[in-house]
Amino acid sequence: MATVVAFHAHPDDETLLTGGTLAAVAAAGHRTVLVVATDGHMAALDGRKAVRLTELAASAAALGVDRVAHLGYADSGHGAVLYADPPDRVRFLRAEVAEAAERLAAILREERADVLLSYDRNGGYGHRDHVRVHEVGTRAAELAGVPRVLDATMPRDRAARIMRLLARMGFRRDDVDLRSLYSADAEITHRIDVRAFAAQRKAAVAAHRSTIEQAGSYAAIAKVILRLPAPILGRLMRWEWYVEEGAGPVARPLDDLFRSARD
Ligand SMILES: [Zn+2]
């Protein structure tokens, strides 16, 4: 039995890149822990902080996750302005990498994590909190001596297609550089077949009701996912992808689930 810790920036991020992975790992009988750096909360004073974390708990339950933890930071948002901190905590970008890594490492040690799921070095599409997840995740795994780190990613051309589709739907992101989206095919080392877990993934996406009501790009993707019958979603979104630094011929925890992308 292994323990897999998935580290994410915001509540809802767990559903799109690693939702199927978490469901598959849990279904295979392993322990799964979901850690978010931020509560996904931008404004200083409203009730959304609690709402986002409650929705995260429901999403995690749908995926079979055993424990959810929050590192205690606020969302840094994107765009030119980094807003002032809320009264009781700092935005993730203002935290020292070493300090945030120590908070995550404490959980990794407590859980005796075998595998950490983090983000690729581009932070996927480049949200500053997502880039920071890669930095903090890498450092925390070193501090805690986690044997295996898999950075969640996506093939670049597939990600670019999705960005173009979102732009046509009115969600154009001029700050996104299509040339450094996620990972080139050659950088991707592993993939996991999540076809059988489409129903769980849909339930996890649906749990993030307040984000869906905000009608942003997550909502646009969520609406497509929620409209598809599970067998079709399973076929269209069959794989989740990872980059493992230094991946080689040595056997590592959960090699049966995380298959080489070259197979
Ligand atoms: Zn995010």
mmCIF file of C-alpha atoms and ligand atoms in Angstrom:
data_model
loop_
_atom_site.group_PDB
_atom_site.id
_atom_site.type_symbol
_atom_site.label_atom_id
_atom_site.label_comp_id
_atom_site.label_asym_id
_atom_site.label_seq_id
_atom_site.Cartn_x
_atom_site.Cartn_y
_atom_site.Cartn_z
ATOM 1 C CA MET A 1 0.000 0.000 0.000
ATOM 2 C CA ALA A 2 1.398 3.384 -0.988
ATOM 3 C CA THR A 3 0.499 6.935 0.033
ATOM 4 C CA VAL A 4 0.077 9.514 -2.706
ATOM 5 C CA VAL A 5 -0.065 13.235 -1.875
ATOM 6 C CA ALA A 6 -1.405 15.555 -4.591
ATOM 7 C CA PHE A 7 -0.374 19.203 -4.181
ATOM 8 C CA HIS A 8 -2.492 21.866 -5.875
ATOM 9 C CA ALA A 9 -2.724 25.646 -5.941
ATOM 10 C CA HIS A 10 -6.474 26.231 -5.620
ATOM 11 C CA PRO A 11 -9.638 24.271 -4.833
ATOM 12 C CA ASP A 12 -10.901 22.939 -8.235
ATOM 13 C CA ASP A 13 -7.390 22.448 -9.730
ATOM 14 C CA GLU A 14 -7.430 18.855 -8.473
ATOM 15 C CA THR A 15 -10.268 17.947 -10.843
ATOM 16 C CA LEU A 16 -8.813 18.742 -14.264
ATOM 17 C CA LEU A 17 -5.257 17.356 -14.257
ATOM 18 C CA THR A 18 -5.275 14.753 -11.481
ATOM 19 C CA GLY A 19 -8.916 13.886 -10.744
ATOM 20 C CA GLY A 20 -8.777 10.589 -12.609
ATOM 21 C CA THR A 21 -5.395 9.770 -11.106
ATOM 22 C CA LEU A 22 -6.636 10.272 -7.548
ATOM 23 C CA ALA A 23 -9.719 8.141 -8.246
ATOM 24 C CA ALA A 24 -7.602 5.390 -9.841
ATOM 25 C CA VAL A 25 -5.019 5.390 -7.044
ATOM 26 C CA ALA A 26 -7.764 5.308 -4.374
ATOM 27 C CA ALA A 27 -9.640 2.527 -6.205
ATOM 28 C CA ALA A 28 -6.438 0.463 -6.236
ATOM 29 C CA GLY A 29 -6.450 0.630 -2.419
ATOM 30 C CA HIS A 30 -3.762 3.238 -1.827
ATOM 31 C CA ARG A 31 -4.014 6.184 0.562
ATOM 32 C CA THR A 32 -4.613 9.535 -1.126
ATOM 33 C CA VAL A 33 -4.108 12.988 0.382
ATOM 34 C CA LEU A 34 -5.021 16.260 -1.311
ATOM 35 C CA VAL A 35 -3.197 19.429 -0.257
ATOM 36 C CA VAL A 36 -4.123 22.900 -1.519
ATOM 37 C CA ALA A 37 -1.800 25.860 -1.052
ATOM 38 C CA THR A 38 -4.607 28.428 -1.113
ATOM 39 C CA ASP A 39 -8.293 28.579 -0.327
ATOM 40 C CA GLY A 40 -8.999 30.102 -3.759
ATOM 41 C CA HIS A 41 -10.213 33.256 -2.094
ATOM 42 C CA MET A 42 -9.478 36.661 -3.640
ATOM 43 C CA ALA A 43 -11.538 39.261 -1.781
ATOM 44 C CA ALA A 44 -10.656 40.201 1.773
ATOM 45 C CA LEU A 45 -14.124 39.915 3.222
ATOM 46 C CA ASP A 46 -16.692 37.518 1.891
ATOM 47 C CA GLY A 47 -17.929 34.074 2.658
ATOM 48 C CA ARG A 48 -16.238 32.313 -0.250
ATOM 49 C CA LYS A 49 -13.211 31.029 1.639
ATOM 50 C CA ALA A 50 -15.313 28.552 3.586
ATOM 51 C CA VAL A 51 -17.429 27.749 0.521
ATOM 52 C CA ARG A 52 -14.416 26.849 -1.648
ATOM 53 C CA LEU A 53 -12.959 24.565 1.011
ATOM 54 C CA THR A 54 -16.344 22.889 1.586
ATOM 55 C CA GLU A 55 -16.643 22.273 -2.147
ATOM 56 C CA LEU A 56 -13.096 20.896 -2.170
ATOM 57 C CA ALA A 57 -14.059 18.405 0.539
ATOM 58 C CA ALA A 58 -17.029 17.257 -1.565
ATOM 59 C CA SER A 59 -14.831 16.904 -4.665
ATOM 60 C CA ALA A 60 -12.260 14.920 -2.691
ATOM 61 C CA ALA A 61 -14.973 12.627 -1.341
ATOM 62 C CA ALA A 62 -16.196 11.941 -4.894
ATOM 63 C CA LEU A 63 -12.656 10.932 -5.907
ATOM 64 C CA GLY A 64 -12.161 8.689 -2.849
ATOM 65 C CA VAL A 65 -9.505 10.926 -1.275
ATOM 66 C CA ASP A 66 -8.752 10.067 2.363
ATOM 67 C CA ARG A 67 -7.608 13.456 3.677
ATOM 68 C CA VAL A 68 -7.702 17.096 2.574
ATOM 69 C CA ALA A 69 -5.302 19.731 3.930
ATOM 70 C CA HIS A 70 -4.865 23.477 3.296
ATOM 71 C CA LEU A 71 -1.474 25.164 3.697
ATOM 72 C CA GLY A 72 -3.165 28.368 4.809
ATOM 73 C CA TYR A 73 -2.329 30.840 2.031
ATOM 74 C CA ALA A 74 -4.634 33.112 0.053
ATOM 75 C CA ASP A 75 -4.990 33.055 -3.756
ATOM 76 C CA SER A 76 -2.570 35.396 -5.594
ATOM 77 C CA GLY A 77 -4.877 35.736 -8.601
ATOM 78 C CA HIS A 78 -3.503 36.568 -12.041
ATOM 79 C CA GLY A 79 -3.024 39.788 -13.998
ATOM 80 C CA ALA A 80 -0.825 42.789 -13.338
ATOM 81 C CA VAL A 81 -1.877 43.474 -9.763
ATOM 82 C CA LEU A 82 -1.004 41.400 -6.722
ATOM 83 C CA TYR A 83 -3.642 42.503 -4.236
ATOM 84 C CA ALA A 84 -2.993 43.260 -0.581
ATOM 85 C CA ASP A 85 -3.104 40.282 1.746
ATOM 86 C CA PRO A 86 -6.353 39.448 3.530
ATOM 87 C CA PRO A 87 -6.209 40.298 7.256
ATOM 88 C CA ASP A 88 -5.336 36.824 8.516
ATOM 89 C CA ARG A 89 -2.941 35.321 5.942
ATOM 90 C CA VAL A 90 -0.556 36.052 3.074
ATOM 91 C CA ARG A 91 -1.082 35.423 -0.611
ATOM 92 C CA PHE A 92 0.838 32.342 -1.802
ATOM 93 C CA LEU A 93 3.184 34.399 -3.998
ATOM 94 C CA ARG A 94 4.288 36.492 -1.009
ATOM 95 C CA ALA A 95 5.214 33.421 1.029
ATOM 96 C CA GLU A 96 8.869 32.369 1.100
ATOM 97 C CA VAL A 97 9.351 29.173 -0.923
ATOM 98 C CA ALA A 98 11.313 27.647 1.976
ATOM 99 C CA GLU A 99 8.571 28.410 4.482
ATOM 100 C CA ALA A 100 5.763 27.060 2.270
ATOM 101 C CA ALA A 101 7.868 23.985 1.449
ATOM 102 C CA GLU A 102 8.316 23.303 5.168
ATOM 103 C CA ARG A 103 4.529 23.394 5.676
ATOM 104 C CA LEU A 104 4.064 20.843 2.881
ATOM 105 C CA ALA A 105 7.039 18.761 4.007
ATOM 106 C CA ALA A 106 5.470 18.428 7.476
ATOM 107 C CA ILE A 107 2.446 16.753 5.861
ATOM 108 C CA LEU A 108 4.645 14.588 3.607
ATOM 109 C CA ARG A 109 6.606 13.350 6.647
ATOM 110 C CA GLU A 110 3.495 12.757 8.720
ATOM 111 C CA GLU A 111 1.970 10.754 5.855
ATOM 112 C CA ARG A 112 5.258 9.011 4.948
ATOM 113 C CA ALA A 113 4.400 9.897 1.350
ATOM 114 C CA ASP A 114 5.667 7.526 -1.349
ATOM 115 C CA VAL A 115 4.620 9.757 -4.227
ATOM 116 C CA LEU A 116 4.082 13.516 -4.546
ATOM 117 C CA LEU A 117 1.994 14.806 -7.433
ATOM 118 C CA SER A 118 2.957 18.408 -8.188
ATOM 119 C CA TYR A 119 2.936 20.690 -11.286
ATOM 120 C CA ASP A 120 5.309 20.957 -14.226
ATOM 121 C CA ARG A 121 7.843 23.802 -14.186
ATOM 122 C CA ASN A 122 5.689 26.008 -16.439
ATOM 123 C CA GLY A 123 2.887 25.821 -13.899
ATOM 124 C CA GLY A 124 0.724 24.411 -16.696
ATOM 125 C CA TYR A 125 -0.736 27.488 -18.378
ATOM 126 C CA GLY A 126 1.444 29.759 -16.260
ATOM 127 C CA HIS A 127 -0.730 31.017 -13.380
ATOM 128 C CA ARG A 128 1.781 32.393 -10.862
ATOM 129 C CA ASP A 129 0.393 30.261 -8.043
ATOM 130 C CA HIS A 130 0.814 27.181 -10.262
ATOM 131 C CA VAL A 131 4.457 27.996 -11.038
ATOM 132 C CA ARG A 132 4.940 28.420 -7.294
ATOM 133 C CA VAL A 133 3.377 24.973 -6.669
ATOM 134 C CA HIS A 134 6.156 23.453 -8.791
ATOM 135 C CA GLU A 135 8.864 25.285 -6.819
ATOM 136 C CA VAL A 136 7.374 24.523 -3.406
ATOM 137 C CA GLY A 137 6.529 20.919 -4.323
ATOM 138 C CA THR A 138 10.050 20.195 -5.583
ATOM 139 C CA ARG A 139 11.630 21.663 -2.451
ATOM 140 C CA ALA A 140 9.197 19.970 -0.038
ATOM 141 C CA ALA A 141 9.846 16.552 -1.607
ATOM 142 C CA GLU A 142 13.593 17.060 -1.091
ATOM 143 C CA LEU A 143 13.073 18.129 2.534
ATOM 144 C CA ALA A 144 10.855 15.131 3.300
ATOM 145 C CA GLY A 145 12.784 12.620 1.171
ATOM 146 C CA VAL A 146 9.786 11.598 -0.943
ATOM 147 C CA PRO A 147 10.995 8.804 -3.274
ATOM 148 C CA ARG A 148 8.926 9.807 -6.290
ATOM 149 C CA VAL A 149 7.716 13.183 -7.631
ATOM 150 C CA LEU A 150 5.419 13.258 -10.640
ATOM 151 C CA ASP A 151 4.605 16.696 -12.061
ATOM 152 C CA ALA A 152 1.105 16.809 -13.526
ATOM 153 C CA THR A 153 1.065 18.172 -17.066
ATOM 154 C CA MET A 154 -0.534 17.865 -20.495
ATOM 155 C CA PRO A 155 0.848 17.597 -24.038
ATOM 156 C CA ARG A 156 1.429 21.140 -25.284
ATOM 157 C CA ASP A 157 -0.517 20.878 -28.544
ATOM 158 C CA ARG A 158 -3.544 19.460 -26.743
ATOM 159 C CA ALA A 159 -3.386 22.308 -24.203
ATOM 160 C CA ALA A 160 -3.050 24.861 -27.038
ATOM 161 C CA ARG A 161 -6.179 23.435 -28.699
ATOM 162 C CA ILE A 162 -8.100 23.864 -25.447
ATOM 163 C CA MET A 163 -6.812 27.461 -25.042
ATOM 164 C CA ARG A 164 -7.920 28.310 -28.595
ATOM 165 C CA LEU A 165 -11.321 26.787 -27.949
ATOM 166 C CA LEU A 166 -11.649 28.827 -24.734
ATOM 167 C CA ALA A 167 -10.631 31.980 -26.628
ATOM 168 C CA ARG A 168 -13.428 31.340 -29.139
ATOM 169 C CA MET A 169 -15.822 30.999 -26.190
ATOM 170 C CA GLY A 170 -14.738 34.456 -24.975
ATOM 171 C CA PHE A 171 -12.003 33.456 -22.502
ATOM 172 C CA ARG A 172 -8.985 34.864 -24.261
ATOM 173 C CA ARG A 173 -5.847 34.928 -22.093
ATOM 174 C CA ASP A 174 -3.318 37.327 -23.581
ATOM 175 C CA ASP A 175 -0.889 36.583 -20.748
ATOM 176 C CA VAL A 176 -0.650 32.922 -21.777
ATOM 177 C CA ASP A 177 2.288 31.971 -24.000
ATOM 178 C CA LEU A 178 1.274 29.013 -26.191
ATOM 179 C CA ARG A 179 4.965 28.118 -26.729
ATOM 180 C CA SER A 180 5.542 27.393 -23.047
ATOM 181 C CA LEU A 181 2.218 25.768 -22.168
ATOM 182 C CA TYR A 182 2.512 22.621 -20.022
ATOM 183 C CA SER A 183 5.077 20.221 -21.586
ATOM 184 C CA ALA A 184 6.398 19.166 -24.971
ATOM 185 C CA ASP A 185 5.668 15.520 -25.806
ATOM 186 C CA ALA A 186 9.342 14.614 -25.390
ATOM 187 C CA GLU A 187 9.353 15.888 -21.786
ATOM 188 C CA ILE A 188 6.362 13.785 -20.684
ATOM 189 C CA THR A 189 7.566 10.597 -19.014
ATOM 190 C CA HIS A 190 4.396 8.940 -17.656
ATOM 191 C CA ARG A 191 0.693 8.663 -18.235
ATOM 192 C CA ILE A 192 -2.158 7.004 -16.413
ATOM 193 C CA ASP A 193 -5.302 5.505 -17.921
ATOM 194 C CA VAL A 194 -8.267 7.114 -16.147
ATOM 195 C CA ARG A 195 -10.990 6.040 -18.567
ATOM 196 C CA ALA A 196 -12.823 3.974 -15.943
ATOM 197 C CA PHE A 197 -13.188 6.930 -13.556
ATOM 198 C CA ALA A 198 -15.167 9.419 -15.640
ATOM 199 C CA ALA A 199 -18.204 9.338 -13.340
ATOM 200 C CA GLN A 200 -16.074 10.198 -10.292
ATOM 201 C CA ARG A 201 -14.360 12.992 -12.215
ATOM 202 C CA LYS A 202 -17.716 14.462 -13.241
ATOM 203 C CA ALA A 203 -18.912 14.380 -9.624
ATOM 204 C CA ALA A 204 -15.704 16.124 -8.496
ATOM 205 C CA VAL A 205 -16.071 18.864 -11.134
ATOM 206 C CA ALA A 206 -19.745 19.350 -10.237
ATOM 207 C CA ALA A 207 -18.827 19.819 -6.560
ATOM 208 C CA HIS A 208 -17.156 23.166 -7.372
ATOM 209 C CA ARG A 209 -20.482 24.917 -7.777
ATOM 210 C CA SER A 210 -19.371 28.423 -6.763
ATOM 211 C CA THR A 211 -16.555 28.422 -9.374
ATOM 212 C CA ILE A 212 -18.977 27.171 -12.031
ATOM 213 C CA GLU A 213 -21.420 29.971 -11.120
ATOM 214 C CA GLN A 214 -18.632 32.538 -11.684
ATOM 215 C CA ALA A 215 -18.731 31.753 -15.419
ATOM 216 C CA GLY A 216 -14.957 31.858 -15.977
ATOM 217 C CA SER A 217 -12.822 29.452 -17.980
ATOM 218 C CA TYR A 218 -13.146 26.662 -15.387
ATOM 219 C CA ALA A 219 -16.913 26.969 -15.704
ATOM 220 C CA ALA A 220 -16.677 26.719 -19.501
ATOM 221 C CA ILE A 221 -14.615 23.514 -19.285
ATOM 222 C CA ALA A 222 -16.792 22.151 -16.477
ATOM 223 C CA LYS A 223 -19.966 22.639 -18.503
ATOM 224 C CA VAL A 224 -18.531 20.609 -21.379
ATOM 225 C CA ILE A 225 -17.403 17.840 -19.006
ATOM 226 C CA LEU A 226 -20.729 17.737 -17.176
ATOM 227 C CA ARG A 227 -22.691 17.516 -20.421
ATOM 228 C CA LEU A 228 -20.787 14.468 -21.694
ATOM 229 C CA PRO A 229 -22.022 10.994 -20.754
ATOM 230 C CA ALA A 230 -19.346 9.263 -18.634
ATOM 231 C CA PRO A 231 -18.359 6.657 -21.266
ATOM 232 C CA ILE A 232 -17.729 9.410 -23.841
ATOM 233 C CA LEU A 233 -15.837 11.596 -21.368
ATOM 234 C CA GLY A 234 -13.755 8.541 -20.477
ATOM 235 C CA ARG A 235 -12.829 8.069 -24.110
ATOM 236 C CA LEU A 236 -12.135 11.777 -24.851
ATOM 237 C CA MET A 237 -10.142 12.403 -21.661
ATOM 238 C CA ARG A 238 -8.629 8.973 -21.211
ATOM 239 C CA TRP A 239 -5.143 9.959 -20.028
ATOM 240 C CA GLU A 240 -3.528 12.119 -17.381
ATOM 241 C CA TRP A 241 0.139 12.957 -17.945
ATOM 242 C CA TYR A 242 3.221 13.461 -15.774
ATOM 243 C CA VAL A 243 6.819 14.532 -15.959
ATOM 244 C CA GLU A 244 9.214 12.736 -13.628
ATOM 245 C CA GLU A 245 12.658 14.266 -13.285
ATOM 246 C CA GLY A 246 15.357 11.649 -13.508
ATOM 247 C CA ALA A 247 12.896 8.909 -14.493
ATOM 248 C CA GLY A 248 14.918 5.851 -15.375
ATOM 249 C CA PRO A 249 14.883 2.074 -15.282
ATOM 250 C CA VAL A 250 14.729 1.862 -11.458
ATOM 251 C CA ALA A 251 11.402 0.528 -10.144
ATOM 252 C CA ARG A 252 9.427 3.114 -8.169
ATOM 253 C CA PRO A 253 6.203 3.118 -6.133
ATOM 254 C CA LEU A 254 3.058 2.653 -8.265
ATOM 255 C CA ASP A 255 4.845 1.792 -11.507
ATOM 256 C CA ASP A 256 1.807 -0.389 -12.295
ATOM 257 C CA LEU A 257 -0.480 2.676 -12.441
ATOM 258 C CA PHE A 258 1.882 5.343 -13.796
ATOM 259 C CA ARG A 259 2.902 3.810 -17.087
ATOM 260 C CA SER A 260 5.777 5.043 -19.156
ATOM 261 C CA ALA A 261 4.599 7.522 -21.781
ATOM 262 C CA ARG A 262 6.807 5.645 -24.256
ATOM 263 C CA ASP A 263 4.813 2.374 -23.994
HETATM 264 ZN ZN ZN B 1 -5.411 27.104 -9.948
#
